[in-house]
mmCIF file of C-alpha atoms in Angstrom:
data_model
loop_
_atom_site.group_PDB
_atom_site.id
_atom_site.type_symbol
_atom_site.label_atom_id
_atom_site.label_comp_id
_atom_site.label_asym_id
_atom_site.label_seq_id
_atom_site.Cartn_x
_atom_site.Cartn_y
_atom_site.Cartn_z
ATOM 1 C CA UNK A 1 -41.089 -11.374 39.354
ATOM 2 C CA UNK A 2 -44.025 -8.942 38.452
ATOM 3 C CA UNK A 3 -44.520 -5.742 40.965
ATOM 4 C CA UNK A 4 -48.359 -6.982 41.549
ATOM 5 C CA UNK A 5 -46.620 -10.143 42.889
ATOM 6 C CA UNK A 6 -44.196 -8.817 44.700
ATOM 7 C CA UNK A 7 -46.653 -6.509 46.277
ATOM 8 C CA UNK A 8 -49.108 -9.191 47.290
ATOM 9 C CA UNK A 9 -46.204 -11.424 48.914
ATOM 10 C CA UNK A 10 -44.962 -8.782 51.052
ATOM 11 C CA UNK A 11 -48.451 -7.211 51.921
ATOM 12 C CA UNK A 12 -49.345 -9.692 54.991
ATOM 13 C CA UNK A 13 -45.665 -8.984 56.409
ATOM 14 C CA UNK A 14 -46.099 -5.294 55.974
ATOM 15 C CA UNK A 15 -49.497 -5.272 57.709
ATOM 16 C CA UNK A 16 -48.310 -7.162 60.498
ATOM 17 C CA UNK A 17 -45.419 -4.963 61.032
ATOM 18 C CA UNK A 18 -48.015 -1.901 60.803
ATOM 19 C CA UNK A 19 -50.365 -3.164 63.082
ATOM 20 C CA UNK A 20 -48.521 -4.677 65.827
ATOM 21 C CA UNK A 21 -45.373 -2.457 65.915
ATOM 22 C CA UNK A 22 -45.801 0.987 64.506
ATOM 23 C CA UNK A 23 -49.372 1.507 65.440
ATOM 24 C CA UNK A 24 -48.889 0.628 69.229
ATOM 25 C CA UNK A 25 -45.769 2.555 69.296
ATOM 26 C CA UNK A 26 -47.324 5.660 67.345
ATOM 27 C CA UNK A 27 -50.451 5.569 69.969
ATOM 28 C CA UNK A 28 -48.028 5.375 73.023
ATOM 29 C CA UNK A 29 -45.951 8.571 71.911
ATOM 30 C CA UNK A 30 -49.263 10.343 70.867
ATOM 31 C CA UNK A 31 -50.209 9.570 74.459
ATOM 32 C CA UNK A 32 -47.782 12.063 75.753
ATOM 33 C CA UNK A 33 -48.875 14.928 73.783
ATOM 34 C CA UNK A 34 -52.460 15.158 75.091
ATOM 35 C CA UNK A 35 -51.690 16.556 78.422
ATOM 36 C CA UNK A 36 -53.922 19.928 79.232
ATOM 37 C CA UNK A 37 -50.860 21.240 80.868
ATOM 38 C CA UNK A 38 -48.956 21.762 77.640
ATOM 39 C CA UNK A 39 -47.941 19.522 74.683
ATOM 40 C CA UNK A 40 -44.344 18.951 76.087
ATOM 41 C CA UNK A 41 -45.407 18.913 79.768
ATOM 42 C CA UNK A 42 -44.493 15.154 80.264
ATOM 43 C CA UNK A 43 -40.913 15.844 78.731
ATOM 44 C CA UNK A 44 -40.587 19.082 80.760
ATOM 45 C CA UNK A 45 -41.340 17.061 83.754
ATOM 46 C CA UNK A 46 -39.295 14.001 82.960
ATOM 47 C CA UNK A 47 -36.057 16.022 82.101
ATOM 48 C CA UNK A 48 -36.582 18.636 85.406
ATOM 49 C CA UNK A 49 -36.240 15.749 87.704
ATOM 50 C CA UNK A 50 -32.809 14.836 88.701
ATOM 51 C CA UNK A 51 -33.505 11.459 89.631
ATOM 52 C CA UNK A 52 -35.176 10.942 86.320
ATOM 53 C CA UNK A 53 -32.405 12.105 84.610
ATOM 54 C CA UNK A 54 -29.992 10.155 86.525
ATOM 55 C CA UNK A 55 -31.831 6.944 85.718
ATOM 56 C CA UNK A 56 -31.682 7.777 82.129
ATOM 57 C CA UNK A 57 -27.857 8.471 82.372
ATOM 58 C CA UNK A 58 -27.232 5.423 84.386
ATOM 59 C CA UNK A 59 -29.246 3.348 81.631
ATOM 60 C CA UNK A 60 -27.337 4.868 78.854
ATOM 61 C CA UNK A 61 -23.985 4.379 80.464
ATOM 62 C CA UNK A 62 -24.667 0.484 81.323
ATOM 63 C CA UNK A 63 -25.961 -0.009 77.788
ATOM 64 C CA UNK A 64 -22.906 1.493 76.028
ATOM 65 C CA UNK A 65 -20.246 -0.187 78.441
ATOM 66 C CA UNK A 66 -22.013 -3.216 77.881
ATOM 67 C CA UNK A 67 -22.051 -3.072 74.062
ATOM 68 C CA UNK A 68 -18.318 -2.172 74.142
ATOM 69 C CA UNK A 69 -17.280 -4.816 76.234
ATOM 70 C CA UNK A 70 -19.586 -7.217 74.237
ATOM 71 C CA UNK A 71 -18.051 -5.920 71.061
ATOM 72 C CA UNK A 72 -14.523 -6.542 71.984
ATOM 73 C CA UNK A 73 -15.088 -9.948 73.701
ATOM 74 C CA UNK A 74 -17.429 -11.284 70.910
ATOM 75 C CA UNK A 75 -15.227 -10.131 68.140
ATOM 76 C CA UNK A 76 -12.167 -11.929 69.617
ATOM 77 C CA UNK A 77 -14.042 -14.973 70.146
ATOM 78 C CA UNK A 78 -15.744 -15.161 67.075
ATOM 79 C CA UNK A 79 -12.247 -14.540 65.282
ATOM 80 C CA UNK A 80 -10.828 -17.521 66.977
ATOM 81 C CA UNK A 81 -13.728 -20.050 66.242
ATOM 82 C CA UNK A 82 -13.896 -18.672 62.504
ATOM 83 C CA UNK A 83 -9.998 -19.782 62.294
ATOM 84 C CA UNK A 84 -10.943 -23.264 63.808
ATOM 85 C CA UNK A 85 -11.352 -26.405 61.328
ATOM 86 C CA UNK A 86 -15.061 -27.635 60.882
ATOM 87 C CA UNK A 87 -15.540 -29.984 63.674
ATOM 88 C CA UNK A 88 -13.605 -27.651 66.526
ATOM 89 C CA UNK A 89 -15.674 -24.607 65.057
ATOM 90 C CA UNK A 90 -19.010 -26.598 65.490
ATOM 91 C CA UNK A 91 -18.176 -27.266 68.897
ATOM 92 C CA UNK A 92 -16.946 -24.166 70.043
ATOM 93 C CA UNK A 93 -20.097 -22.481 68.560
ATOM 94 C CA UNK A 94 -22.434 -24.751 70.499
ATOM 95 C CA UNK A 95 -20.813 -23.971 73.682
ATOM 96 C CA UNK A 96 -20.771 -20.289 73.108
ATOM 97 C CA UNK A 97 -24.516 -20.051 72.603
ATOM 98 C CA UNK A 98 -25.351 -22.733 74.945
ATOM 99 C CA UNK A 99 -26.564 -19.878 77.515
ATOM 100 C CA UNK A 100 -29.183 -19.040 75.106
ATOM 101 C CA UNK A 101 -30.938 -22.281 75.842
ATOM 102 C CA UNK A 102 -31.568 -20.860 79.304
ATOM 103 C CA UNK A 103 -34.128 -17.963 80.084
ATOM 104 C CA UNK A 104 -32.835 -14.371 80.972
ATOM 105 C CA UNK A 105 -34.552 -14.891 84.601
ATOM 106 C CA UNK A 106 -32.523 -18.187 85.272
ATOM 107 C CA UNK A 107 -29.324 -16.663 83.944
ATOM 108 C CA UNK A 108 -29.841 -13.578 86.097
ATOM 109 C CA UNK A 109 -30.683 -15.806 89.194
ATOM 110 C CA UNK A 110 -27.559 -17.511 88.577
ATOM 111 C CA UNK A 111 -25.517 -14.182 89.117
ATOM 112 C CA UNK A 112 -27.144 -13.793 92.504
ATOM 113 C CA UNK A 113 -25.731 -16.944 93.651
ATOM 114 C CA UNK A 114 -22.213 -16.061 92.032
ATOM 115 C CA UNK A 115 -22.140 -12.578 93.182
ATOM 116 C CA UNK A 116 -24.021 -12.594 96.648
ATOM 117 C CA UNK A 117 -22.145 -12.244 100.108
ATOM 118 C CA UNK A 118 -22.259 -15.838 100.586
ATOM 119 C CA UNK A 119 -22.093 -16.664 96.782
ATOM 120 C CA UNK A 120 -19.430 -18.377 94.980
ATOM 121 C CA UNK A 121 -17.206 -15.701 94.487
ATOM 122 C CA UNK A 122 -16.793 -14.480 97.715
ATOM 123 C CA UNK A 123 -16.350 -17.862 99.290
ATOM 124 C CA UNK A 124 -13.515 -18.679 96.753
ATOM 125 C CA UNK A 125 -11.788 -15.272 97.571
ATOM 126 C CA UNK A 126 -11.803 -15.527 101.486
ATOM 127 C CA UNK A 127 -11.000 -19.325 101.141
ATOM 128 C CA UNK A 128 -7.712 -18.393 98.982
ATOM 129 C CA UNK A 129 -6.804 -15.535 101.593
ATOM 130 C CA UNK A 130 -7.484 -12.702 99.173
ATOM 131 C CA UNK A 131 -10.089 -11.311 101.119
ATOM 132 C CA UNK A 132 -11.041 -11.644 104.950
ATOM 133 C CA UNK A 133 -14.313 -10.586 104.365
ATOM 134 C CA UNK A 134 -17.229 -10.771 101.782
ATOM 135 C CA UNK A 135 -17.577 -7.828 99.542
ATOM 136 C CA UNK A 136 -20.840 -6.302 98.568
ATOM 137 C CA UNK A 137 -21.244 -7.175 94.844
ATOM 138 C CA UNK A 138 -24.915 -7.152 94.195
ATOM 139 C CA UNK A 139 -26.968 -4.163 93.692
ATOM 140 C CA UNK A 140 -24.315 -2.287 91.906
ATOM 141 C CA UNK A 141 -23.323 -1.053 88.355
ATOM 142 C CA UNK A 142 -20.823 -3.690 87.714
ATOM 143 C CA UNK A 143 -23.064 -6.594 88.686
ATOM 144 C CA UNK A 144 -25.482 -5.168 86.091
ATOM 145 C CA UNK A 145 -22.743 -4.979 83.291
ATOM 146 C CA UNK A 146 -21.455 -8.302 84.185
ATOM 147 C CA UNK A 147 -24.940 -9.809 83.922
ATOM 148 C CA UNK A 148 -25.583 -8.021 80.705
ATOM 149 C CA UNK A 149 -22.399 -8.706 78.792
ATOM 150 C CA UNK A 150 -22.748 -12.835 79.948
ATOM 151 C CA UNK A 151 -26.455 -12.232 78.481
ATOM 152 C CA UNK A 152 -25.498 -10.647 75.046
ATOM 153 C CA UNK A 153 -21.698 -11.856 74.388
ATOM 154 C CA UNK A 154 -23.164 -15.217 72.671
ATOM 155 C CA UNK A 155 -25.860 -12.908 70.240
ATOM 156 C CA UNK A 156 -22.300 -10.904 69.040
ATOM 157 C CA UNK A 157 -20.461 -14.236 68.469
ATOM 158 C CA UNK A 158 -23.339 -15.918 66.463
ATOM 159 C CA UNK A 159 -23.669 -12.450 64.370
ATOM 160 C CA UNK A 160 -19.798 -12.298 63.738
ATOM 161 C CA UNK A 161 -18.840 -15.617 63.122
ATOM 162 C CA UNK A 162 -20.455 -15.759 59.951
ATOM 163 C CA UNK A 163 -19.133 -12.447 58.711
ATOM 164 C CA UNK A 164 -15.490 -13.226 59.610
ATOM 165 C CA UNK A 165 -15.900 -16.728 58.084
ATOM 166 C CA UNK A 166 -17.082 -15.019 54.897
ATOM 167 C CA UNK A 167 -13.831 -12.769 54.602
ATOM 168 C CA UNK A 168 -11.845 -14.380 51.838
ATOM 169 C CA UNK A 169 -8.498 -15.761 53.058
ATOM 170 C CA UNK A 170 -6.715 -14.510 49.897
ATOM 171 C CA UNK A 171 -7.248 -11.054 51.050
ATOM 172 C CA UNK A 172 -5.553 -11.420 54.114
ATOM 173 C CA UNK A 173 -2.511 -12.938 52.539
ATOM 174 C CA UNK A 174 -2.190 -10.538 49.749
ATOM 175 C CA UNK A 175 -1.995 -7.605 52.430
ATOM 176 C CA UNK A 176 0.459 -9.620 54.314
ATOM 177 C CA UNK A 177 2.499 -10.257 51.011
ATOM 178 C CA UNK A 178 2.115 -6.516 50.155
ATOM 179 C CA UNK A 179 3.905 -5.607 53.514
ATOM 180 C CA UNK A 180 1.188 -4.856 55.672
ATOM 181 C CA UNK A 181 1.758 -5.504 59.578
ATOM 182 C CA UNK A 182 -0.716 -7.375 61.241
ATOM 183 C CA UNK A 183 -2.217 -4.246 62.869
ATOM 184 C CA UNK A 184 -2.702 -2.577 59.421
ATOM 185 C CA UNK A 185 -4.144 -5.649 57.927
ATOM 186 C CA UNK A 186 -6.907 -5.794 60.727
ATOM 187 C CA UNK A 187 -7.522 -1.947 60.457
ATOM 188 C CA UNK A 188 -7.764 -1.749 56.373
ATOM 189 C CA UNK A 189 -9.044 -5.215 55.501
ATOM 190 C CA UNK A 190 -10.527 -7.345 58.448
ATOM 191 C CA UNK A 191 -12.271 -4.512 60.351
ATOM 192 C CA UNK A 192 -14.052 -2.972 57.449
ATOM 193 C CA UNK A 193 -15.097 -6.330 55.944
ATOM 194 C CA UNK A 194 -16.552 -6.992 59.180
ATOM 195 C CA UNK A 195 -18.311 -4.095 59.821
ATOM 196 C CA UNK A 196 -21.793 -4.973 59.064
ATOM 197 C CA UNK A 197 -21.566 -7.848 61.616
ATOM 198 C CA UNK A 198 -20.087 -5.460 64.167
ATOM 199 C CA UNK A 199 -23.100 -3.022 63.199
ATOM 200 C CA UNK A 200 -25.887 -5.478 63.723
ATOM 201 C CA UNK A 201 -24.450 -7.106 66.801
ATOM 202 C CA UNK A 202 -23.738 -3.507 68.610
ATOM 203 C CA UNK A 203 -27.519 -2.638 67.724
ATOM 204 C CA UNK A 204 -28.821 -6.089 69.056
ATOM 205 C CA UNK A 205 -26.608 -5.491 72.443
ATOM 206 C CA UNK A 206 -27.625 -1.896 72.858
ATOM 207 C CA UNK A 207 -31.240 -2.379 72.211
ATOM 208 C CA UNK A 208 -31.252 -5.295 74.368
ATOM 209 C CA UNK A 209 -29.595 -3.731 77.414
ATOM 210 C CA UNK A 210 -31.204 -0.579 77.064
ATOM 211 C CA UNK A 211 -34.623 -2.037 77.397
ATOM 212 C CA UNK A 212 -33.656 -4.702 79.639
ATOM 213 C CA UNK A 213 -35.899 -5.481 82.648
ATOM 214 C CA UNK A 214 -35.100 -8.864 84.579
ATOM 215 C CA UNK A 215 -31.604 -8.290 84.971
ATOM 216 C CA UNK A 216 -31.509 -4.724 86.443
ATOM 217 C CA UNK A 217 -34.274 -5.518 88.639
ATOM 218 C CA UNK A 218 -32.482 -8.711 90.285
ATOM 219 C CA UNK A 219 -29.062 -7.318 90.290
ATOM 220 C CA UNK A 220 -29.462 -3.797 90.469
ATOM 221 C CA UNK A 221 -32.836 -3.240 92.458
ATOM 222 C CA UNK A 222 -33.776 0.060 93.522
ATOM 223 C CA UNK A 223 -30.341 1.414 93.892
ATOM 224 C CA UNK A 224 -29.416 1.080 90.045
ATOM 225 C CA UNK A 225 -32.834 1.506 88.655
ATOM 226 C CA UNK A 226 -32.668 1.671 84.816
ATOM 227 C CA UNK A 227 -35.254 2.810 82.373
ATOM 228 C CA UNK A 228 -36.958 -0.594 81.936
ATOM 229 C CA UNK A 229 -37.360 -1.185 85.527
ATOM 230 C CA UNK A 230 -38.668 2.812 85.934
ATOM 231 C CA UNK A 231 -41.079 2.260 83.057
ATOM 232 C CA UNK A 232 -42.648 -0.821 84.767
ATOM 233 C CA UNK A 233 -42.892 0.978 88.104
ATOM 234 C CA UNK A 234 -44.683 3.967 86.474
ATOM 235 C CA UNK A 235 -47.086 1.837 84.481
ATOM 236 C CA UNK A 236 -47.654 -1.012 87.141
ATOM 237 C CA UNK A 237 -47.071 0.506 90.737
ATOM 238 C CA UNK A 238 -48.125 4.023 90.498
ATOM 239 C CA UNK A 239 -50.479 3.651 87.051
ATOM 240 C CA UNK A 240 -48.679 6.483 85.952
ATOM 241 C CA UNK A 241 -49.791 5.782 82.121
ATOM 242 C CA UNK A 242 -48.511 9.112 80.806
ATOM 243 C CA UNK A 243 -45.312 9.064 82.752
ATOM 244 C CA UNK A 244 -44.805 5.574 81.433
ATOM 245 C CA UNK A 245 -45.766 6.415 77.748
ATOM 246 C CA UNK A 246 -43.134 9.525 77.957
ATOM 247 C CA UNK A 247 -40.495 7.020 79.473
ATOM 248 C CA UNK A 248 -41.166 4.647 76.380
ATOM 249 C CA UNK A 249 -40.957 7.489 73.825
ATOM 250 C CA UNK A 250 -37.676 8.689 74.983
ATOM 251 C CA UNK A 251 -36.195 5.003 74.999
ATOM 252 C CA UNK A 252 -37.569 4.513 71.483
ATOM 253 C CA UNK A 253 -36.288 7.961 70.413
ATOM 254 C CA UNK A 254 -32.782 7.135 71.844
ATOM 255 C CA UNK A 255 -32.522 4.000 70.352
ATOM 256 C CA UNK A 256 -33.339 5.116 67.136
ATOM 257 C CA UNK A 257 -30.648 7.912 67.416
ATOM 258 C CA UNK A 258 -28.018 5.327 68.394
ATOM 259 C CA UNK A 259 -28.903 3.186 65.864
ATOM 260 C CA UNK A 260 -28.448 5.828 63.133
ATOM 261 C CA UNK A 261 -25.232 6.937 64.694
ATOM 262 C CA UNK A 262 -23.822 3.334 64.430
ATOM 263 C CA UNK A 263 -25.099 3.256 60.756
ATOM 264 C CA UNK A 264 -23.063 6.806 59.820
ATOM 265 C CA UNK A 265 -19.905 4.970 61.823
ATOM 266 C CA UNK A 266 -20.554 2.143 59.335
ATOM 267 C CA UNK A 267 -20.647 4.378 56.128
ATOM 268 C CA UNK A 268 -17.441 5.613 57.123
ATOM 269 C CA UNK A 269 -15.651 2.728 57.788
ATOM 270 C CA UNK A 270 -17.161 0.804 54.808
ATOM 271 C CA UNK A 271 -19.339 2.670 52.363
ATOM 272 C CA UNK A 272 -20.803 -0.646 51.208
ATOM 273 C CA UNK A 273 -21.605 -1.980 54.604
ATOM 274 C CA UNK A 274 -25.400 -0.217 55.042
#
């Protein structure tokens, strides 16, 4: 294909990305540097507040824990599915991704019913004699993490199944025939080849959980406020647009930073991964 034709084909998509993504984000970040008190005054205000730092640390903690659990559960599930025969594999993939057919708000409300004091889990634990009175499981970090993992594990499975299916079985058999134990085969053959899928899945889960709004709002409330809910509060409740823009800018920078770190990890595990 000639360079001019290639340029013509990619130009509409490039313009759409610039106009709909890059320009709005650039305007949002630029708004934080126009304060009369100083160029970095909004960021000084943010990081000098113990409450705001706590919200940021909580969001990072929940997003990283969610990503780690989703990676583990998703990888194991995807590996099992990838080893199945054709028909069983199709059924398991449909079962794994079936929750994606329901909206995020609906799935989060389901966890309200499950984890509430009069919910299904407490009723089951009391009926079996494990508990004598219901636990307060809602509006905790644990409730938010459980719901986040439930939301994002299907994405991780979808990402990893195709990658694991693409690993030639001959490589695994060759590793075993050369005397490698299953653990070494996993670390030196399967894991490096699965690195691209792991990184893509981790980025999807981290960015989704780090910027999530509905699930933290419903299951965390004010006690477990995260950056997404904090951003909404500053913009739509207090109408502090500079403060909201500052939160958005910090979220963008941290997300890009985590993506770059994951890319470096990918290069170390597999130089051909990215």
